[in-house]
Coordinates of C-alpha atoms in Angstrom, one line a residue:
Chain A
M1 CA 12.0 -26.1 0.4
L2 CA 10.7 -22.6 -0.4
C3 CA 12.6 -22.8 -3.9
S4 CA 10.9 -26.3 -4.7
G5 CA 7.5 -24.7 -3.7
L6 CA 8.4 -21.6 -6.0
I7 CA 9.2 -24.1 -9.1
L8 CA 6.2 -26.4 -8.4
C9 CA 4.2 -23.3 -8.6
S10 CA 5.6 -21.8 -11.8
V11 CA 5.5 -25.3 -13.5
I12 CA 1.9 -25.4 -12.5
L13 CA 1.3 -21.9 -14.0
L14 CA 3.1 -22.8 -17.2
I15 CA 0.7 -25.6 -17.7
Q16 CA -2.3 -23.7 -16.9
T17 CA -1.3 -21.0 -19.1
L18 CA -0.7 -23.5 -22.0
L19 CA -4.3 -25.4 -21.4
E20 CA -5.9 -22.1 -21.6
S21 CA -3.7 -20.7 -24.6
R22 CA -5.1 -24.0 -26.3
K23 CA -8.4 -23.0 -25.6
A24 CA -8.5 -19.6 -26.7
A25 CA -5.6 -19.2 -29.1
G26 CA -4.5 -15.7 -30.1
K27 CA -7.4 -14.0 -28.7
E28 CA -6.0 -12.6 -25.7
E29 CA -3.8 -9.8 -25.9
P30 CA 0.0 -10.2 -24.3
L31 CA 0.4 -8.8 -20.8
I32 CA 3.3 -6.9 -21.9
D33 CA 3.2 -5.4 -25.5
F34 CA 6.9 -5.2 -26.4
H35 CA 6.1 -2.8 -29.4
S36 CA 4.4 -0.5 -27.8
P37 CA 6.1 3.0 -27.5
G38 CA 5.5 3.1 -24.0
V39 CA 7.2 -0.1 -23.2
H40 CA 10.4 1.0 -25.6
C41 CA 10.2 4.1 -23.3
V42 CA 10.9 2.1 -20.1
F43 CA 13.7 -0.1 -21.6
L44 CA 15.3 3.3 -22.5
I45 CA 14.8 4.4 -18.8
F46 CA 16.6 0.9 -17.9
A47 CA 19.3 1.7 -19.9
I48 CA 19.4 5.4 -18.2
M49 CA 19.0 3.6 -14.6
I50 CA 22.2 1.8 -15.4
A51 CA 24.4 4.8 -16.7
Y52 CA 22.8 6.8 -13.6
A53 CA 24.4 4.0 -11.3
V54 CA 28.0 4.3 -13.0
I55 CA 27.9 8.0 -13.2
M56 CA 26.8 8.4 -9.6
S57 CA 29.8 6.3 -8.4
L58 CA 32.2 8.6 -10.5
F59 CA 30.8 11.8 -10.1
G60 CA 28.5 11.8 -7.3
F61 CA 25.1 12.2 -6.7
I62 CA 24.1 16.1 -7.7
V63 CA 26.0 15.4 -11.1
A64 CA 24.3 12.2 -11.8
T65 CA 20.9 13.6 -10.5
L66 CA 21.0 16.5 -13.0
L67 CA 21.8 14.4 -15.9
F68 CA 19.2 11.9 -14.8
V69 CA 16.2 14.3 -14.9
V70 CA 17.4 15.5 -18.4
A71 CA 17.7 12.1 -19.5
V72 CA 14.6 10.8 -18.2
M73 CA 12.5 13.6 -19.3
L74 CA 14.0 13.7 -22.8
A75 CA 12.9 9.9 -22.8
M76 CA 9.5 10.8 -22.1
G77 CA 9.1 12.7 -25.1
E78 CA 9.6 16.4 -23.3
R79 CA 11.5 18.7 -26.0
R80 CA 10.7 22.0 -24.2
P81 CA 14.2 23.3 -23.2
V82 CA 13.0 25.7 -20.8
W83 CA 10.8 23.1 -18.8
I84 CA 13.6 20.6 -18.8
G85 CA 16.0 23.2 -17.4
L86 CA 13.5 24.5 -14.7
T87 CA 12.4 20.8 -13.8
T88 CA 15.9 19.7 -13.3
V89 CA 17.0 22.4 -11.3
G90 CA 13.8 22.2 -9.3
I91 CA 13.9 18.5 -8.5
T92 CA 17.7 18.7 -7.5
V93 CA 17.4 21.7 -5.3
F94 CA 14.0 20.1 -3.7
I95 CA 15.9 16.9 -2.9
Y96 CA 19.0 18.4 -1.8
T97 CA 16.9 20.9 0.6
V98 CA 14.6 18.1 2.4
F99 CA 17.3 15.5 2.5
T100 CA 20.5 17.3 3.1
V101 CA 19.3 20.6 4.9
I102 CA 16.3 19.1 6.5
M103 CA 17.6 15.8 7.4
G104 CA 21.0 16.2 7.2
V105 CA 21.7 13.0 5.0
V106 CA 25.2 13.0 3.6
L107 CA 24.3 12.3 -0.4
P108 CA 26.6 9.7 -2.0
Q109 CA 29.8 11.4 -2.9
G110 CA 31.8 10.4 -6.2
R111 CA 35.4 9.5 -6.9
F112 CA 36.0 12.6 -8.8
F113 CA 34.1 15.2 -6.8
Chain B
M1 CA -4.8 2.9 31.9
L2 CA -5.4 6.5 32.3
T3 CA -1.8 7.3 33.0
A4 CA -0.7 5.6 30.0
F5 CA -3.7 7.3 27.9
S6 CA -2.5 10.8 29.0
A7 CA 0.9 9.9 28.2
G8 CA -0.1 9.0 24.6
F9 CA -2.0 12.2 24.8
A10 CA 1.2 14.1 25.6
S11 CA 3.4 12.8 23.0
V12 CA 0.8 13.4 20.1
F13 CA -0.1 16.6 21.6
T14 CA 3.2 18.9 21.2
P15 CA 4.0 21.1 18.3
M16 CA 6.4 18.6 16.6
G17 CA 4.0 15.9 17.0
L18 CA 1.1 17.9 15.6
L19 CA 3.3 19.1 12.9
A20 CA 4.3 15.7 12.1
I21 CA 1.0 14.7 11.9
L22 CA 0.3 17.5 9.5
G23 CA 3.0 17.2 7.5
G24 CA 1.7 13.5 7.1
V25 CA -1.7 14.4 6.1
L26 CA -0.6 17.0 3.6
C27 CA 1.8 14.4 1.8
G28 CA -0.7 11.8 1.8
I29 CA -3.6 13.8 0.2
F30 CA -0.9 15.2 -2.3
V31 CA 0.0 11.3 -2.9
G32 CA -3.9 10.6 -3.3
V33 CA -4.9 13.1 -5.4
M34 CA -2.1 12.5 -8.0
P35 CA -3.7 9.3 -10.3
G36 CA -0.8 7.0 -10.4
L37 CA 0.6 7.5 -7.0
S38 CA -1.1 5.1 -4.7
S39 CA -1.1 5.2 -0.8
V40 CA 1.4 2.4 -0.5
M41 CA 3.9 4.3 -3.0
G42 CA 3.4 7.2 -0.9
M43 CA 3.9 5.4 2.3
S44 CA 7.2 3.7 1.0
I45 CA 8.6 6.9 -0.3
M46 CA 8.4 8.8 2.8
L47 CA 9.5 5.8 4.8
P48 CA 12.9 6.9 4.9
V49 CA 12.1 10.5 6.0
A50 CA 9.9 8.9 8.6
L51 CA 12.7 6.9 9.9
A52 CA 15.0 9.5 10.0
M53 CA 13.0 11.5 12.4
D54 CA 12.5 10.9 16.3
G55 CA 10.8 7.8 16.8
N56 CA 7.3 8.8 17.7
M57 CA 7.4 11.5 15.3
G58 CA 8.0 9.4 12.4
V59 CA 4.8 6.9 13.5
L60 CA 2.4 10.1 13.5
M61 CA 3.9 11.0 9.9
M62 CA 3.3 7.8 8.8
L63 CA -0.2 7.6 10.1
G64 CA -1.0 11.2 8.7
I65 CA 0.1 9.7 5.1
F66 CA -2.3 6.6 5.6
C67 CA -5.3 8.7 6.3
G68 CA -4.5 11.4 3.9
A69 CA -3.7 9.4 1.0
I70 CA -7.2 7.5 1.1
Y71 CA -9.0 10.5 1.3
G72 CA -7.2 12.3 -1.5
G73 CA -8.0 9.7 -4.2
S74 CA -11.5 10.9 -3.9
I75 CA -10.9 14.7 -5.0
T76 CA -9.5 13.3 -8.4
A77 CA -12.5 10.7 -8.8
I78 CA -14.9 13.2 -8.3
M79 CA -12.8 15.8 -10.6
I80 CA -11.6 14.0 -13.5
N81 CA -13.2 10.8 -13.1
T82 CA -10.1 9.2 -12.6
P83 CA -9.7 7.4 -8.9
G84 CA -6.3 8.9 -7.8
T85 CA -5.9 5.6 -5.6
A86 CA -7.8 2.2 -6.3
N87 CA -9.5 3.2 -2.9
S88 CA -11.4 5.5 -4.7
A89 CA -12.9 3.8 -7.9
A90 CA -16.2 3.3 -6.3
T91 CA -16.3 7.1 -5.8
C92 CA -16.2 7.7 -9.4
L93 CA -19.8 6.3 -10.0
D94 CA -21.7 9.0 -8.3
G95 CA -19.1 11.7 -7.8
Y96 CA -18.1 12.4 -11.4
P97 CA -22.0 12.7 -12.6
M98 CA -22.9 14.8 -9.5
G99 CA -19.8 17.0 -10.5
H100 CA -20.5 17.4 -14.1
K101 CA -23.7 16.3 -14.9
Y102 CA -25.4 18.6 -12.3
H103 CA -22.2 20.9 -11.6
Q104 CA -21.8 20.3 -8.2
P105 CA -18.1 19.4 -7.7
G106 CA -17.9 21.4 -4.2
R107 CA -21.1 19.5 -3.1
A108 CA -19.6 15.9 -4.0
I109 CA -16.4 16.8 -2.4
S110 CA -17.9 18.3 0.5
I111 CA -19.9 14.9 1.3
S112 CA -16.7 13.1 0.3
T113 CA -14.6 14.8 2.9
T114 CA -17.1 14.6 5.7
A115 CA -17.9 11.0 5.0
S116 CA -13.9 10.5 5.3
T117 CA -13.8 12.1 8.5
F118 CA -16.4 10.2 10.0
G119 CA -15.6 7.0 8.8
G120 CA -11.8 7.8 10.1
L121 CA -13.0 8.8 13.4
F122 CA -15.3 6.0 13.6
S123 CA -12.6 3.4 12.9
A124 CA -10.1 5.1 15.5
L125 CA -12.6 4.8 18.4
M126 CA -13.5 1.2 17.2
L127 CA -9.3 0.7 17.6
L128 CA -9.5 2.2 20.8
W129 CA -12.2 -0.1 22.1
T130 CA -11.0 -3.6 20.5
S131 CA -7.3 -3.4 20.6
P132 CA -6.9 -3.9 24.5
I133 CA -9.6 -6.7 24.2
L134 CA -7.7 -8.8 21.3
S135 CA -4.3 -7.9 23.0
N136 CA -5.9 -9.9 26.4
F137 CA -6.8 -12.6 24.3
A138 CA -3.4 -12.4 22.6
L139 CA -1.6 -12.6 25.7
K140 CA -2.1 -16.4 26.0
F141 CA -0.3 -16.9 22.8
S142 CA 2.8 -18.8 22.6
A143 CA 5.4 -19.1 19.7
Q144 CA 3.0 -21.9 18.2
E145 CA -0.1 -19.5 17.9
S146 CA 2.4 -16.5 16.5
F147 CA 3.8 -19.0 13.9
A148 CA 0.3 -20.1 13.3
L149 CA -1.1 -16.4 12.7
A150 CA 2.1 -15.1 10.5
L151 CA 1.3 -18.2 8.1
F152 CA -2.4 -17.2 8.1
G153 CA -1.7 -13.6 7.5
I154 CA 0.7 -14.5 4.4
S155 CA -1.8 -17.1 3.2
I156 CA -4.8 -15.1 3.1
V157 CA -2.9 -12.1 1.5
A158 CA -1.7 -14.7 -1.3
S159 CA -5.3 -15.9 -1.9
I160 CA -7.1 -12.8 -2.1
S161 CA -4.7 -10.0 -3.5
S162 CA -4.0 -11.5 -7.1
E163 CA -6.5 -12.9 -9.5
N164 CA -4.4 -15.9 -10.0
V165 CA -3.6 -17.7 -6.5
L166 CA -1.0 -19.6 -8.1
K167 CA 0.7 -16.1 -8.4
G168 CA -0.3 -14.8 -5.1
I169 CA 1.3 -18.0 -3.5
M170 CA 4.4 -17.7 -6.1
G171 CA 4.9 -13.7 -4.5
A172 CA 4.9 -14.9 -1.2
L173 CA 7.2 -17.8 -1.8
I174 CA 9.5 -14.9 -3.1
G175 CA 9.0 -12.8 -0.3
L176 CA 9.6 -15.6 2.2
L177 CA 12.8 -16.4 0.0
L178 CA 14.1 -12.9 0.3
A179 CA 13.7 -12.9 4.4
T180 CA 16.1 -16.0 4.6
V181 CA 19.0 -14.1 2.9
G182 CA 21.6 -13.5 5.7
V183 CA 23.2 -14.5 8.7
D184 CA 20.9 -16.9 10.3
T185 CA 20.1 -16.0 13.8
T186 CA 19.8 -19.2 15.8
T187 CA 22.7 -21.1 14.4
G188 CA 24.9 -18.6 12.7
A189 CA 24.9 -20.0 9.3
Y190 CA 25.5 -18.2 6.4
R191 CA 22.5 -18.2 3.9
Y192 CA 22.8 -17.3 0.4
T193 CA 25.0 -14.6 1.2
F194 CA 27.7 -15.5 -1.8
D195 CA 30.5 -14.6 0.3
T196 CA 29.5 -10.6 0.1
V197 CA 29.6 -8.2 2.7
Y198 CA 26.8 -6.7 1.8
L199 CA 24.3 -9.5 1.9
T200 CA 25.4 -10.8 5.4
G201 CA 23.2 -8.6 7.2
G202 CA 20.3 -9.9 5.2
I203 CA 18.5 -8.1 2.3
S204 CA 16.9 -4.9 4.2
N205 CA 13.3 -4.2 3.7
I206 CA 13.3 -0.8 2.5
P207 CA 14.9 -1.0 -0.8
V208 CA 13.0 -3.9 -1.3
L209 CA 9.9 -2.0 -0.7
I210 CA 10.5 1.2 -2.5
G211 CA 12.1 -0.7 -5.5
L212 CA 8.6 -2.7 -5.7
F213 CA 6.1 -0.2 -4.8
A214 CA 7.3 3.0 -5.8
F215 CA 9.8 2.7 -8.3
S216 CA 8.1 0.1 -10.3
Q217 CA 4.8 2.1 -10.4
G218 CA 6.8 5.1 -11.6
L219 CA 7.8 2.8 -14.6
I220 CA 4.4 1.7 -15.1
N221 CA 3.1 5.1 -15.2
I222 CA 5.6 5.8 -18.0
A223 CA 4.7 3.0 -19.8
D224 CA 0.9 3.6 -19.7
S225 CA 0.6 7.1 -20.0
Y226 CA 3.2 7.6 -22.7
G227 CA 1.6 9.8 -25.6
N228 CA -1.6 10.2 -23.7
P229 CA -1.7 13.0 -21.0
R230 CA -4.0 13.1 -18.1
G231 CA -7.2 15.1 -18.1
K232 CA -7.2 18.3 -16.6
V233 CA -9.2 19.8 -13.7
T234 CA -11.6 22.6 -15.4
Q235 CA -14.1 22.6 -13.1
K236 CA -14.7 25.4 -10.9
L237 CA -15.8 24.8 -7.1
E238 CA -19.2 26.3 -5.8
R239 CA -19.2 25.6 -2.5
I240 CA -16.9 23.8 0.1
L241 CA -18.5 23.0 3.6
P242 CA -21.4 20.7 3.3
T243 CA -25.2 21.6 3.8
K244 CA -27.0 20.4 6.8
E245 CA -29.9 18.3 4.4
D246 CA -27.0 16.4 2.9
M247 CA -25.3 15.5 6.3
I248 CA -28.9 14.4 7.6
Y249 CA -29.7 12.5 4.4
C250 CA -26.4 10.6 4.2
L251 CA -26.0 10.0 8.0
P252 CA -27.3 6.3 8.0
T253 CA -24.7 5.9 5.0
F254 CA -22.1 7.2 7.2
I255 CA -22.6 4.8 9.9
R256 CA -23.3 1.6 8.0
S257 CA -20.2 2.4 5.7
S258 CA -18.0 3.0 8.7
I259 CA -19.0 0.0 10.3
I260 CA -18.4 -2.3 7.3
G261 CA -15.1 -0.7 6.4
T262 CA -13.8 -1.2 10.0
I263 CA -14.6 -4.8 9.9
I264 CA -13.2 -5.2 6.3
G265 CA -9.9 -3.5 7.1
A266 CA -9.8 -5.6 10.4
I267 CA -9.7 -8.7 8.1
P268 CA -6.2 -9.8 6.9
G269 CA -5.9 -9.5 3.0
T270 CA -8.9 -7.0 2.4
G271 CA -8.0 -3.8 2.0
G272 CA -9.7 -0.1 1.0
D273 CA -10.7 -0.9 -2.5
I274 CA -12.8 -3.8 -1.3
A275 CA -14.1 -1.9 1.5
S276 CA -15.3 0.9 -0.6
W277 CA -17.0 -1.3 -3.4
V278 CA -18.8 -3.3 -0.5
G279 CA -19.9 0.3 1.0
Y280 CA -21.0 1.3 -2.3
N281 CA -23.4 -1.5 -2.8
E282 CA -24.6 -1.7 0.5
A283 CA -25.3 2.1 0.4
K284 CA -27.4 1.2 -2.8
R285 CA -29.2 -1.6 -1.4
W286 CA -30.4 0.5 1.5
S287 CA -31.2 3.4 0.0
K288 CA -34.7 4.9 -0.6
H289 CA -33.6 6.1 -4.0
P290 CA -31.7 3.1 -5.7
E291 CA -32.2 4.4 -8.8
K292 CA -30.7 7.6 -8.6
F293 CA -27.3 5.5 -8.2
G294 CA -24.7 6.2 -10.9
D295 CA -26.4 9.4 -11.4
G296 CA -25.0 11.8 -8.4
A297 CA -26.6 10.3 -5.6
P298 CA -25.0 12.0 -2.7
D299 CA -25.0 8.4 -0.6
G300 CA -23.1 6.9 -3.3
I301 CA -20.4 9.3 -2.6
A302 CA -20.7 8.9 1.3
G303 CA -20.8 4.9 1.2
P304 CA -17.4 4.0 -0.5
E305 CA -15.7 7.5 1.0
A306 CA -16.9 6.5 4.5
A307 CA -16.0 2.6 4.1
N308 CA -12.3 3.2 2.6
N309 CA -11.3 5.6 5.5
A310 CA -12.7 3.4 8.0
V311 CA -10.1 0.7 6.8
S312 CA -7.5 2.9 8.2
G313 CA -8.7 2.2 12.0
G314 CA -9.9 -1.3 11.4
A315 CA -6.5 -2.4 9.7
L316 CA -4.6 -1.1 12.5
I317 CA -6.5 -3.4 15.0
P318 CA -4.8 -6.8 13.8
L319 CA -1.8 -4.7 13.3
L320 CA -1.3 -3.7 16.8
S321 CA -2.8 -6.2 18.5
L322 CA -1.5 -9.4 16.7
S323 CA 1.4 -7.9 14.5
I324 CA -0.3 -9.5 11.7
P325 CA -0.6 -6.4 8.6
G326 CA -4.1 -6.6 6.7
D327 CA -2.6 -5.4 3.6
A328 CA 0.2 -3.2 1.8
C329 CA -0.1 -0.2 3.7
T330 CA -0.4 -1.9 7.0
A331 CA 2.8 -4.0 6.1
I332 CA 4.8 -0.9 5.5
M333 CA 3.3 0.4 8.7
L334 CA 4.6 -2.5 10.6
G335 CA 8.3 -2.3 9.0
A336 CA 7.9 1.5 10.1
L337 CA 7.0 0.5 13.6
M338 CA 9.5 -2.4 14.0
M339 CA 12.2 0.1 12.3
L340 CA 11.3 3.1 15.0
G341 CA 11.5 0.8 17.8
I342 CA 8.0 -0.2 18.7
T343 CA 7.3 -4.1 18.1
P344 CA 3.7 -4.4 17.6
G345 CA 1.8 -7.7 19.1
P346 CA 0.1 -8.9 22.3
L347 CA 2.8 -7.6 24.6
L348 CA 2.7 -4.2 23.5
M349 CA -0.3 -3.3 25.4
S350 CA 0.9 -4.7 28.5
E351 CA 4.7 -3.5 27.9
S352 CA 4.2 0.3 26.6
P353 CA 0.6 0.9 26.3
D354 CA 1.6 4.6 26.0
K355 CA 2.7 3.9 22.4
V356 CA -0.7 2.2 21.7
Y357 CA -2.9 5.1 22.9
M358 CA -0.6 7.5 21.0
I359 CA -0.9 5.8 17.7
V360 CA -4.7 5.8 18.7
I361 CA -4.4 9.1 19.3
G362 CA -2.6 10.1 16.8
L363 CA -5.2 8.6 14.1
F364 CA -7.7 10.7 15.7
F365 CA -5.8 13.9 15.0
A366 CA -4.7 12.5 11.7
N367 CA -8.6 12.1 10.6
I368 CA -9.3 15.7 12.4
F369 CA -6.3 17.5 10.2
M370 CA -7.4 15.7 7.2
A371 CA -10.8 17.7 7.3
I372 CA -9.0 20.7 8.2
C373 CA -7.0 20.1 5.0
G374 CA -9.7 19.0 3.0
F375 CA -12.0 22.0 3.6
G376 CA -9.4 24.4 4.0
G377 CA -7.1 23.5 0.9
L378 CA -9.4 21.9 -1.6
K379 CA -8.7 24.6 -4.4
L380 CA -5.1 24.0 -4.0
F381 CA -5.4 20.2 -4.3
T382 CA -7.4 20.3 -7.5
K383 CA -4.7 22.3 -9.0
I384 CA -2.1 19.6 -7.9
A385 CA -3.8 17.0 -9.8
S386 CA -2.9 18.9 -13.0
V387 CA 0.8 18.4 -12.5
P388 CA 2.2 16.9 -15.7
E389 CA 3.8 13.0 -15.7
V390 CA 7.0 14.5 -17.3
I391 CA 7.8 16.5 -14.0
L392 CA 6.2 14.1 -11.5
N393 CA 8.1 11.0 -12.8
P394 CA 11.6 12.1 -12.7
L395 CA 10.8 13.3 -9.4
I396 CA 9.5 10.0 -8.0
F397 CA 12.6 8.3 -9.4
V398 CA 15.0 10.6 -7.8
F399 CA 12.9 10.8 -4.4
C400 CA 13.6 7.0 -4.5
F401 CA 17.4 6.9 -5.0
V402 CA 17.7 9.7 -2.4
G403 CA 15.5 7.8 -0.1
T404 CA 16.9 4.3 -0.6
F405 CA 20.2 5.9 0.2
A406 CA 19.3 8.0 3.5
V407 CA 18.3 5.0 5.7
N408 CA 21.5 3.0 5.5
H409 CA 23.7 5.3 3.7
T410 CA 25.0 2.7 1.2
V411 CA 25.1 2.7 -2.5
Q412 CA 24.5 -0.9 -2.7
D413 CA 21.0 -0.4 -1.5
I414 CA 20.6 1.8 -4.2
Y415 CA 21.5 -0.9 -6.7
L416 CA 19.3 -3.6 -5.2
M417 CA 16.5 -1.0 -5.5
I418 CA 16.6 -0.3 -9.1
V419 CA 17.1 -4.3 -9.6
C420 CA 14.0 -4.6 -7.4
G421 CA 12.1 -1.8 -9.2
I422 CA 12.8 -3.3 -12.9
L423 CA 11.8 -6.8 -11.7
G424 CA 8.6 -5.3 -10.0
F425 CA 7.6 -3.7 -13.2
F426 CA 7.6 -7.0 -15.0
L427 CA 5.7 -8.5 -12.0
I428 CA 3.0 -6.1 -12.1
K429 CA 2.8 -6.2 -16.0
M430 CA 2.4 -10.3 -15.5
K431 CA -0.3 -9.6 -13.0
F432 CA 1.3 -10.5 -10.0
S433 CA 0.8 -8.7 -7.0
I434 CA 3.3 -7.1 -5.0
P435 CA 1.5 -7.4 -1.5
P436 CA 2.3 -11.1 -0.8
I437 CA 5.9 -10.5 -1.6
I438 CA 6.2 -7.6 1.0
L439 CA 4.1 -9.8 3.7
G440 CA 6.3 -12.5 2.9
M441 CA 9.5 -11.0 3.4
I442 CA 8.4 -9.0 6.7
L443 CA 6.7 -11.7 8.1
G444 CA 9.5 -14.2 7.3
G445 CA 11.6 -13.4 10.0
I446 CA 8.6 -13.6 12.4
L447 CA 7.3 -16.8 10.9
E448 CA 10.8 -18.7 11.1
R449 CA 11.6 -17.7 14.5
N450 CA 8.5 -18.7 15.9
F451 CA 8.4 -22.0 14.2
R452 CA 11.9 -22.7 15.8
R453 CA 11.3 -21.9 19.0
S454 CA 8.0 -23.8 19.0
L455 CA 9.8 -27.0 17.8
V456 CA 12.2 -26.0 20.7
L457 CA 9.8 -25.8 23.4
S458 CA 8.1 -29.2 22.0
G459 CA 11.2 -30.9 21.7
G460 CA 11.3 -31.4 17.9
D461 CA 7.6 -32.7 17.7
W462 CA 5.7 -31.2 15.2
T463 CA 2.4 -32.1 15.9
T464 CA 2.5 -29.4 18.7
F465 CA 1.2 -26.9 16.1
F466 CA -1.9 -29.1 15.8
T467 CA -2.5 -30.2 19.5
R468 CA -3.1 -26.3 20.6
P469 CA -6.6 -25.5 19.2
I470 CA -6.1 -21.7 18.5
S471 CA -2.9 -22.5 16.2
C472 CA -4.7 -25.5 14.8
T473 CA -7.8 -23.3 13.7
F474 CA -5.3 -20.5 12.2
I475 CA -3.2 -23.2 10.4
I476 CA -6.7 -24.9 9.2
I477 CA -8.1 -21.4 7.8
A478 CA -4.4 -20.7 6.1
I479 CA -4.6 -24.1 4.2
L480 CA -8.1 -23.8 3.1
S481 CA -7.9 -20.1 2.1
L482 CA -5.0 -21.4 -0.4
I483 CA -7.0 -24.7 -1.6
Y484 CA -10.7 -22.9 -1.5
P485 CA -9.8 -20.9 -4.8
F486 CA -9.0 -24.2 -6.7
V487 CA -11.7 -26.4 -5.4
F488 CA -14.7 -23.8 -5.2
P489 CA -15.1 -23.7 -8.9
K490 CA -15.1 -27.5 -9.3
I491 CA -17.7 -27.7 -6.5
K492 CA -20.1 -25.4 -8.0
A493 CA -19.4 -27.0 -11.6
Y494 CA -20.2 -30.6 -9.8
L495 CA -23.3 -29.1 -8.2
A496 CA -24.7 -27.4 -11.5
A497 CA -23.9 -30.4 -13.2
R498 CA -26.0 -32.6 -10.5
R499 CA -29.0 -29.9 -10.7
E500 CA -29.2 -30.3 -14.4
E501 CA -29.3 -33.9 -14.4
K502 CA -32.3 -34.0 -11.8
N503 CA -34.1 -31.1 -13.6
G504 CA -33.6 -33.0 -17.3

């Protein structure tokens, strides 16, 4: 029943959009601009996420996070090595302190570590 | 009642309790100050930390974040003309001119701090006063009424929170669908589990919450801020404590906006952003110098700030007495309370009143700490706003990963969170709003349980929802709130056409 409701709403929304787009053809800006550099950056980050999930299951949390932070900062256009290094280490130490030392969470272990 | 009150006070007034509130307030202000980190995001990121604490401490910390985040947004609104959270958008109008045109950012922030504290304390007082009354009234509720109330909550949020009602309804339906996954509690049937062990227990709320609110917001921040970094705070603060004249001048605005904020907060579906705009407009309407608004009027800062902080107490009224969350923040609050073993609702007041008083007193202390932190740590907070995105966003992502993992200790939760985050990115970009999804998901269980229970009670007679006056009223309001946005423009057009016919 919920599914059918969702489908019904989508159909109505589709019709509504079609009617409106006929009225104001080509005037509106698209909701997601697939050609903007920001969105490209986000797609790059999607790919990094998947890599992160794979690396974490293989090598464990700490290694994966170190690599992840470097990758995200590079993707966001940061190129100064000192900044990247400090942030990476800083974030990992911060997370480790908060979650493992204070809260006692055992972070995900990898298959090789 | 007095013993319960003192028991509640005792559980707040311990070193750990006060520390939890203080920590929460500091986190909240930090989240509020950073543009791009909303109060909802802060609450969902910190939820795993709160769950790891001892029950009461976690609740107190969430309260602290809730209050602090609403206040923190005003600092950035005044300093760099970018509201730290949506709640403070109205504060920009007068706060920024006062800070930059007249070079009095300290005065502006001192007014906003006082107004926030006043609004918060006022609404906590209202919560203390009204929730026993509402709970008493709600004790008469049976399964039918609970079903109607949950339906009412979802439909109001669905109809208000999104520009297009259809998108709101679709969000609520997505949430309800997510809530159906897992073993059916009544019959034991497996629903949408696809023969996996992971889905048997249902989709847990936290990965979805963190993914949709925090993770997707991080992605959006990256997409929007790519190549254009945020403005930096360059102003120096000249004073921190408010002057007596300002306080006396703004006092009527404080009181008016606090009342407005509390009432708006108590209405499901509305939140701090609406309250602050209404507070601003009313302050302008009643002011002796309406021409000064938009050009650094002190009551133009006090109005929205008192109103949006008064929402915190107002929103807790229906949450504690009826277990209906009014907006996304209180929906997370509801999730946190349930996971910490406190089930809000009419029975809470009669079964464990000490918990209710603990929350109310915790809210009082959260506001007091907010004032102390605001006046004491202001210089630090203005510096925080200059932390670059490049450092902030990876930190958010990693926090999301670990936070999700920390709750259930399963790696699958992280995968689910990533998927929700990516979906959330597209949903937000396509102007769907997230609160209906979360409300649908959290209230879905309550909705279904009470629907079945009332059908069992009535022996399968579905008219039972309409023969009881209270449930009938709520269902009718719920249906009206969904139909109204479709019908209202048509009625308006029809009336306008008729008027024209008469005139011409």
